[in-house]
Coordinates of N, CA, C and O in Angstrom, one line a residue:
M1 N -21.1 -6.2 25.6 CA -20.4 -7.0 24.6 C -21.4 -7.3 23.5 O -21.1 -7.3 22.3
N2 N -22.7 -7.6 23.9 CA -23.7 -7.9 22.9 C -24.0 -6.8 22.0 O -24.2 -6.9 20.8
R3 N -24.0 -5.6 22.6 CA -24.3 -4.4 21.8 C -23.2 -4.2 20.7 O -23.6 -3.8 19.6
A4 N -22.0 -4.4 21.1 CA -20.9 -4.2 20.1 C -21.0 -5.3 19.0 O -20.9 -4.9 17.8
A5 N -21.4 -6.5 19.3 CA -21.6 -7.5 18.3 C -22.8 -7.2 17.4 O -22.7 -7.4 16.2
L6 N -23.8 -6.7 18.0 CA -25.0 -6.3 17.2 C -24.7 -5.1 16.2 O -25.1 -5.2 15.1
R7 N -23.9 -4.1 16.7 CA -23.6 -3.0 15.9 C -22.6 -3.5 14.8 O -22.8 -3.0 13.6
L8 N -21.7 -4.3 15.1 CA -20.8 -4.8 14.1 C -21.5 -5.6 13.0 O -21.3 -5.4 11.8
S9 N -22.4 -6.5 13.4 CA -23.1 -7.3 12.4 C -24.0 -6.4 11.6 O -24.2 -6.6 10.4
A10 N -24.6 -5.4 12.2 CA -25.4 -4.4 11.4 C -24.6 -3.7 10.4 O -25.0 -3.5 9.2
R11 N -23.4 -3.3 10.8 CA -22.5 -2.5 9.9 C -22.0 -3.4 8.8 O -22.0 -3.0 7.6
V12 N -21.7 -4.7 9.1 CA -21.3 -5.6 8.0 C -22.4 -5.8 7.0 O -22.2 -5.8 5.8
R13 N -23.6 -5.9 7.5 CA -24.8 -6.1 6.6 C -25.0 -4.9 5.7 O -25.2 -5.0 4.5
E14 N -24.8 -3.7 6.3 CA -24.9 -2.4 5.5 C -23.9 -2.4 4.4 O -24.2 -2.0 3.3
V15 N -22.6 -2.8 4.8 CA -21.6 -2.7 3.8 C -21.8 -3.7 2.6 O -21.6 -3.4 1.5
L16 N -22.3 -4.9 3.0 CA -22.6 -5.9 2.0 C -23.8 -5.5 1.1 O -23.7 -5.7 -0.1
E17 N -24.8 -4.8 1.6 CA -25.9 -4.3 0.8 C -25.4 -3.2 -0.1 O -25.8 -3.2 -1.3
E18 N -24.5 -2.3 0.4 CA -24.0 -1.3 -0.4 C -23.1 -1.8 -1.6 O -23.2 -1.4 -2.7
A19 N -22.4 -2.9 -1.3 CA -21.5 -3.5 -2.3 C -22.4 -4.2 -3.4 O -22.0 -4.2 -4.5
A20 N -23.5 -4.7 -3.0 CA -24.4 -5.4 -3.9 C -25.1 -4.3 -4.8 O -25.3 -4.5 -6.0
R21 N -25.4 -3.1 -4.2 CA -26.0 -2.1 -5.0 C -25.0 -1.4 -6.0 O -25.4 -1.1 -7.1
R22 N -23.8 -1.2 -5.5 CA -22.8 -0.6 -6.4 C -21.6 -1.4 -6.5 O -20.6 -1.3 -5.7
P23 N -21.6 -2.4 -7.4 CA -20.5 -3.3 -7.5 C -19.1 -2.7 -7.9 O -18.1 -3.1 -7.4
D24 N -19.2 -1.6 -8.7 CA -17.9 -1.0 -9.1 C -17.8 0.3 -8.2 O -18.3 1.4 -8.6
R25 N -17.0 0.2 -7.1 CA -16.9 1.4 -6.3 C -15.6 2.1 -6.5 O -15.1 2.9 -5.7
G26 N -14.9 1.8 -7.6 CA -13.6 2.4 -7.9 C -12.4 1.9 -7.1 O -11.5 2.6 -6.8
D27 N -12.5 0.6 -6.8 CA -11.4 0.0 -6.0 C -10.1 0.0 -6.9 O -10.2 -0.1 -8.1
I28 N -9.0 0.0 -6.3 CA -7.7 -0.1 -7.0 C -7.6 -1.5 -7.6 O -7.7 -2.5 -6.9
S29 N -7.2 -1.5 -8.8 CA -7.0 -2.9 -9.5 C -5.7 -3.5 -9.0 O -4.8 -2.9 -8.6
T30 N -5.7 -4.8 -9.2 CA -4.5 -5.6 -8.8 C -3.3 -5.1 -9.7 O -2.2 -5.0 -9.2
T31 N -3.5 -4.8 -10.9 CA -2.4 -4.4 -11.8 C -1.8 -3.1 -11.3 O -0.6 -2.9 -11.2
T32 N -2.6 -2.2 -10.8 CA -2.1 -0.9 -10.3 C -1.2 -1.2 -9.0 O -0.2 -0.6 -8.9
V33 N -1.7 -2.0 -8.2 CA -0.9 -2.4 -7.0 C 0.4 -3.0 -7.4 O 1.5 -2.6 -6.8
I34 N 0.4 -3.9 -8.3 CA 1.7 -4.5 -8.8 C 2.6 -3.5 -9.3 O 3.8 -3.5 -9.0
I35 N 2.1 -2.6 -10.1 CA 3.0 -1.5 -10.7 C 3.6 -0.6 -9.6 O 4.8 -0.3 -9.6
W36 N 2.8 -0.2 -8.7 CA 3.3 0.6 -7.6 C 4.3 -0.1 -6.7 O 5.3 0.5 -6.4
V37 N 4.1 -1.4 -6.4 CA 5.0 -2.1 -5.6 C 6.3 -2.3 -6.4 O 7.4 -2.1 -5.8
A38 N 6.3 -2.6 -7.7 CA 7.5 -2.7 -8.5 C 8.2 -1.3 -8.6 O 9.5 -1.3 -8.5
A39 N 7.5 -0.2 -8.7 CA 8.2 1.1 -8.8 C 8.9 1.4 -7.5 O 10.0 1.9 -7.5
V40 N 8.2 1.2 -6.4 CA 8.8 1.5 -5.1 C 10.0 0.6 -4.8 O 11.0 1.0 -4.3
T41 N 9.9 -0.7 -5.1 CA 11.0 -1.6 -5.0 C 12.2 -1.2 -5.8 O 13.3 -1.2 -5.3
G42 N 11.9 -0.8 -7.1 CA 13.0 -0.4 -7.9 C 13.7 0.9 -7.4 O 14.9 1.0 -7.4
A43 N 12.9 1.8 -6.9 CA 13.5 3.0 -6.3 C 14.3 2.8 -5.1 O 15.4 3.3 -4.9
V44 N 13.9 1.9 -4.3 CA 14.6 1.5 -3.1 C 15.9 0.8 -3.5 O 17.0 1.1 -2.9
L45 N 15.9 -0.1 -4.4 CA 17.1 -0.8 -4.9 C 18.1 0.2 -5.5 O 19.3 0.1 -5.2
I46 N 17.6 1.1 -6.3 CA 18.5 2.1 -6.9 C 19.1 3.0 -5.8 O 20.4 3.2 -5.8
A47 N 18.3 3.5 -4.9 CA 18.9 4.3 -3.8 C 19.9 3.5 -2.9 O 20.9 4.0 -2.5
G48 N 19.6 2.2 -2.7 CA 20.5 1.4 -1.9 C 21.8 1.2 -2.6 O 22.9 1.2 -2.0
T49 N 21.7 1.0 -3.9 CA 23.0 0.8 -4.7 C 23.8 2.0 -4.7 O 25.0 2.0 -4.5
I50 N 23.2 3.2 -4.9 CA 23.9 4.4 -4.8 C 24.6 4.6 -3.5 O 25.7 5.0 -3.4
A51 N 23.8 4.3 -2.4 CA 24.4 4.5 -1.1 C 25.6 3.5 -0.9 O 26.6 3.9 -0.2
L52 N 25.5 2.3 -1.4 CA 26.6 1.4 -1.2 C 27.8 1.8 -2.0 O 29.0 1.8 -1.5
V53 N 27.6 2.3 -3.2 CA 28.8 2.8 -4.0 C 29.4 4.0 -3.3 O 30.6 4.1 -3.3
I54 N 28.6 4.9 -2.9 CA 29.2 6.1 -2.2 C 29.9 5.7 -0.9 O 31.0 6.2 -0.6
A55 N 29.4 4.7 -0.1 CA 30.0 4.3 1.1 C 31.4 3.6 0.7 O 32.4 3.8 1.4
K56 N 31.4 2.8 -0.3 CA 32.6 2.1 -0.7 C 33.7 3.0 -1.2 O 34.9 2.8 -0.8
Y57 N 33.4 4.0 -2.0 CA 34.4 4.9 -2.6 C 34.4 6.3 -1.9 O 34.9 7.2 -2.5
N58 N 33.9 6.4 -0.7 CA 33.9 7.6 0.0 C 35.2 8.3 0.2 O 35.4 9.5 0.0
G59 N 36.2 7.5 0.6 CA 37.6 8.0 0.8 C 38.2 8.5 -0.5 O 38.8 9.5 -0.5
Q60 N 37.9 7.9 -1.6 CA 38.4 8.3 -2.9 C 37.7 9.5 -3.4 O 38.3 10.4 -4.0
L61 N 36.4 9.6 -3.0 CA 35.7 10.8 -3.5 C 36.1 12.1 -2.7 O 36.0 13.2 -3.3
N62 N 36.6 11.9 -1.5 CA 37.0 13.1 -0.7 C 38.2 13.7 -1.3 O 38.4 14.9 -1.1
N63 N 39.0 13.0 -2.0 CA 40.3 13.6 -2.6 C 40.1 14.3 -3.9 O 41.0 14.8 -4.5
L64 N 38.9 14.2 -4.4 CA 38.6 14.9 -5.7 C 38.7 16.3 -5.7 O 38.3 17.1 -4.9

């Protein structure tokens, strides 16, 4: 158990040192995440609306 804790603390130290050396690592910005979440939410809402309309009018669509 001690070995795992020592390895974990050493790894955390390495990551923090790397972050201090290279502050801009190309992380995704908050704006990009917001745009992607909005796009996916919009697509799901549109698909759900289409599915509801098709389910509601399915009987009438079969007679066309």
